[in-house]
Amino acid sequence: MYYLKNTNFWMFGLFFFFYFFIMGAYFPFFPIWLHDINHISKSDTGIIFAAISLFSLLFQPLFGLLSDKLGLRKYLLWIITGMLVMFAPFFIFIFGPLLQYNILVGSIVGGIYLGFCFNAGAPAVEAFIEKVSRRSNFEFGRARMFGCVGWALCASIVGIMFTINNQFVFWLGSGCAL
């Protein structure tokens, strides 16, 4: 129970909660948003997912090198958080319209943003918090459990919100990043 008095445990546990809450708003509903809201075909959806995967593969080794160089400095964490604040404006005002304009340009821009924030960002965030947990003497798994709770809570409420107005989901994600 010593970890309950550790401020880093609570701070990074809450970070995990909100990070995975936002991720829970994105991952399960992304294909629905593409098809039902933006009327993207299945083949174009494949192009979008391929672009996200490509940029994830490019960013992951870069984030690994950066994480090793930065150590316990939070620069990468702040950059990812700043990009998450832009979650709603990105989806509503940039990504959606770009996909309507040109599927390839939209896929590249979306691949960069989503690959950076989530697919490559999640391992970088977890690696950083794992380093902090060793330094601050708290168990990483206990802090990581906050992320599981965040995802589960999000999955419980976002589906309802998505049927009311899909933009609520994105604004909720941006709000959680603040």
CSV table of C-alpha atoms in Angstrom, one decimal:
chain,number,residue,atom,x,y,z
A,1,MET,CA,0.0,0.0,0.0
A,2,TYR,CA,3.1,2.3,0.1
A,3,TYR,CA,2.5,3.2,-3.6
A,4,LEU,CA,-0.8,4.9,-2.7
A,5,LYS,CA,1.2,7.8,-1.2
A,6,ASN,CA,3.4,8.1,-4.2
A,7,THR,CA,2.5,11.1,-6.3
A,8,ASN,CA,4.1,9.7,-9.4
A,9,PHE,CA,1.9,6.6,-9.2
A,10,TRP,CA,-1.3,8.7,-9.2
A,11,MET,CA,0.0,11.2,-11.8
A,12,PHE,CA,1.0,8.6,-14.3
A,13,GLY,CA,-1.9,6.3,-13.4
A,14,LEU,CA,-4.2,9.2,-14.3
A,15,PHE,CA,-2.2,9.8,-17.5
A,16,PHE,CA,-2.7,6.2,-18.5
A,17,PHE,CA,-6.4,6.5,-17.7
A,18,PHE,CA,-6.9,9.5,-19.9
A,19,TYR,CA,-4.5,8.3,-22.7
A,20,PHE,CA,-6.3,4.9,-23.0
A,21,PHE,CA,-9.7,6.6,-22.6
A,22,ILE,CA,-8.9,8.6,-25.7
A,23,MET,CA,-7.5,5.5,-27.5
A,24,GLY,CA,-10.7,3.7,-26.6
A,25,ALA,CA,-12.7,6.5,-28.3
A,26,TYR,CA,-10.5,6.1,-31.4
A,27,PHE,CA,-9.8,2.4,-32.0
A,28,PRO,CA,-13.2,0.7,-31.8
A,29,PHE,CA,-15.2,3.4,-33.6
A,30,PHE,CA,-12.6,4.4,-36.3
A,31,PRO,CA,-13.9,1.9,-39.0
A,32,ILE,CA,-17.5,3.0,-38.2
A,33,TRP,CA,-16.5,6.6,-38.5
A,34,LEU,CA,-14.8,6.0,-41.8
A,35,HIS,CA,-17.6,4.0,-43.4
A,36,ASP,CA,-20.8,5.4,-41.9
A,37,ILE,CA,-19.9,9.0,-41.4
A,38,ASN,CA,-17.4,9.7,-44.2
A,39,HIS,CA,-18.7,7.0,-46.6
A,40,ILE,CA,-15.2,5.6,-47.3
A,41,SER,CA,-15.2,2.3,-49.2
A,42,LYS,CA,-13.6,-0.9,-47.8
A,43,SER,CA,-10.7,-0.7,-50.2
A,44,ASP,CA,-10.0,2.9,-49.2
A,45,THR,CA,-10.3,1.9,-45.6
A,46,GLY,CA,-7.5,-0.6,-46.3
A,47,ILE,CA,-5.3,2.2,-47.7
A,48,ILE,CA,-5.9,4.3,-44.6
A,49,PHE,CA,-5.0,1.5,-42.2
A,50,ALA,CA,-1.9,0.7,-44.3
A,51,ALA,CA,-0.8,4.3,-44.0
A,52,ILE,CA,-1.3,4.3,-40.3
A,53,SER,CA,0.7,1.0,-40.0
A,54,LEU,CA,3.5,2.4,-42.3
A,55,PHE,CA,4.0,5.6,-40.2
A,56,SER,CA,3.8,3.5,-37.0
A,57,LEU,CA,6.6,1.4,-38.2
A,58,LEU,CA,8.6,4.5,-39.1
A,59,PHE,CA,8.0,6.3,-35.8
A,60,GLN,CA,8.5,3.3,-33.4
A,61,PRO,CA,12.3,3.0,-33.8
A,62,LEU,CA,12.6,6.8,-33.8
A,63,PHE,CA,10.7,7.0,-30.5
A,64,GLY,CA,12.9,4.2,-29.1
A,65,LEU,CA,16.0,6.2,-29.9
A,66,LEU,CA,14.5,9.4,-28.6
A,67,SER,CA,13.2,7.7,-25.4
A,68,ASP,CA,16.7,6.4,-24.7
A,69,LYS,CA,18.3,9.8,-25.3
A,70,LEU,CA,15.8,11.7,-23.2
A,71,GLY,CA,15.8,9.4,-20.3
A,72,LEU,CA,13.3,10.7,-17.7
A,73,ARG,CA,12.7,14.0,-19.4
A,74,LYS,CA,9.1,14.4,-20.5
A,75,TYR,CA,9.5,16.1,-23.8
A,76,LEU,CA,8.0,13.3,-25.9
A,77,LEU,CA,5.2,12.8,-23.5
A,78,TRP,CA,4.3,16.5,-23.8
A,79,ILE,CA,4.4,16.4,-27.6
A,80,ILE,CA,2.1,13.4,-27.6
A,81,THR,CA,-0.2,15.1,-25.1
A,82,GLY,CA,-0.2,18.3,-27.2
A,83,MET,CA,-1.2,16.3,-30.3
A,84,LEU,CA,-4.0,14.6,-28.3
A,85,VAL,CA,-5.4,18.0,-27.4
A,86,MET,CA,-5.9,18.4,-31.1
A,87,PHE,CA,-7.8,15.1,-31.4
A,88,ALA,CA,-11.2,16.7,-32.1
A,89,PRO,CA,-10.0,19.5,-34.4
A,90,PHE,CA,-7.9,16.9,-36.3
A,91,PHE,CA,-10.7,14.5,-37.0
A,92,ILE,CA,-13.4,17.0,-37.6
A,93,PHE,CA,-11.6,19.8,-39.5
A,94,ILE,CA,-8.6,18.1,-41.1
A,95,PHE,CA,-8.8,14.3,-41.4
A,96,GLY,CA,-12.5,14.0,-42.4
A,97,PRO,CA,-12.4,16.8,-45.1
A,98,LEU,CA,-9.0,15.5,-46.4
A,99,LEU,CA,-10.5,12.0,-46.9
A,100,GLN,CA,-13.3,13.5,-48.9
A,101,TYR,CA,-10.9,15.6,-51.0
A,102,ASN,CA,-8.2,13.0,-51.7
A,103,ILE,CA,-8.0,9.6,-50.1
A,104,LEU,CA,-4.2,9.3,-50.5
A,105,VAL,CA,-3.4,12.7,-49.0
A,106,GLY,CA,-5.9,12.1,-46.2
A,107,SER,CA,-4.4,8.6,-45.6
A,108,ILE,CA,-0.9,10.1,-45.3
A,109,VAL,CA,-1.9,12.9,-43.0
A,110,GLY,CA,-4.0,10.6,-40.9
A,111,GLY,CA,-1.3,7.9,-40.9
A,112,ILE,CA,1.2,10.5,-39.6
A,113,TYR,CA,-1.1,11.8,-36.8
A,114,LEU,CA,-2.6,8.4,-35.7
A,115,GLY,CA,0.7,6.5,-36.1
A,116,PHE,CA,2.5,9.2,-34.0
A,117,CYS,CA,-0.1,9.5,-31.3
A,118,PHE,CA,-1.3,6.0,-30.8
A,119,ASN,CA,0.4,3.1,-32.6
A,120,ALA,CA,4.0,4.4,-32.0
A,121,GLY,CA,3.1,6.7,-29.1
A,122,ALA,CA,1.6,4.0,-26.8
A,123,PRO,CA,4.9,2.0,-26.6
A,124,ALA,CA,6.8,5.2,-26.0
A,125,VAL,CA,4.4,6.3,-23.2
A,126,GLU,CA,4.5,2.9,-21.6
A,127,ALA,CA,8.3,2.7,-21.8
A,128,PHE,CA,8.7,6.1,-20.2
A,129,ILE,CA,6.2,5.4,-17.4
A,130,GLU,CA,7.9,2.0,-16.8
A,131,LYS,CA,11.2,3.9,-16.3
A,132,VAL,CA,9.5,6.3,-13.9
A,133,SER,CA,8.0,3.4,-12.0
A,134,ARG,CA,11.4,1.8,-11.3
A,135,ARG,CA,12.8,5.2,-10.2
A,136,SER,CA,9.8,6.1,-8.1
A,137,ASN,CA,9.3,2.6,-6.5
A,138,PHE,CA,5.8,1.8,-7.7
A,139,GLU,CA,4.7,-1.2,-9.7
A,140,PHE,CA,4.2,-0.4,-13.4
A,141,GLY,CA,1.3,-2.9,-13.7
A,142,ARG,CA,-0.7,-1.1,-11.0
A,143,ALA,CA,-0.4,2.2,-12.8
A,144,ARG,CA,-1.1,0.5,-16.2
A,145,MET,CA,-4.4,-0.8,-14.8
A,146,PHE,CA,-5.7,2.7,-14.8
A,147,GLY,CA,-5.4,2.6,-18.6
A,148,CYS,CA,-7.5,-0.6,-18.8
A,149,VAL,CA,-10.2,1.0,-16.6
A,150,GLY,CA,-10.1,4.1,-18.9
A,151,TRP,CA,-10.6,2.1,-22.0
A,152,ALA,CA,-13.4,0.0,-20.4
A,153,LEU,CA,-15.2,3.2,-19.2
A,154,CYS,CA,-14.8,4.8,-22.6
A,155,ALA,CA,-16.2,1.8,-24.4
A,156,SER,CA,-19.2,1.9,-22.1
A,157,ILE,CA,-20.2,5.5,-22.8
A,158,VAL,CA,-18.7,6.4,-26.2
A,159,GLY,CA,-20.9,4.0,-28.2
A,160,ILE,CA,-24.0,5.8,-26.9
A,161,MET,CA,-22.4,9.2,-27.6
A,162,PHE,CA,-21.4,8.1,-31.1
A,163,THR,CA,-25.0,7.4,-32.0
A,164,ILE,CA,-26.2,10.8,-30.7
A,165,ASN,CA,-23.4,12.9,-32.4
A,166,ASN,CA,-20.1,11.4,-33.5
A,167,GLN,CA,-18.3,14.8,-32.9
A,168,PHE,CA,-19.0,14.5,-29.1
A,169,VAL,CA,-16.6,11.6,-29.0
A,170,PHE,CA,-13.8,13.6,-30.5
A,171,TRP,CA,-14.4,16.6,-28.3
A,172,LEU,CA,-14.4,14.3,-25.2
A,173,GLY,CA,-11.1,12.9,-26.3
A,174,SER,CA,-9.6,16.4,-26.7
A,175,GLY,CA,-11.0,17.3,-23.3
A,176,CYS,CA,-9.4,14.3,-21.7
A,177,ALA,CA,-6.0,15.3,-23.1
A,178,LEU,CA,-6.3,18.6,-21.2
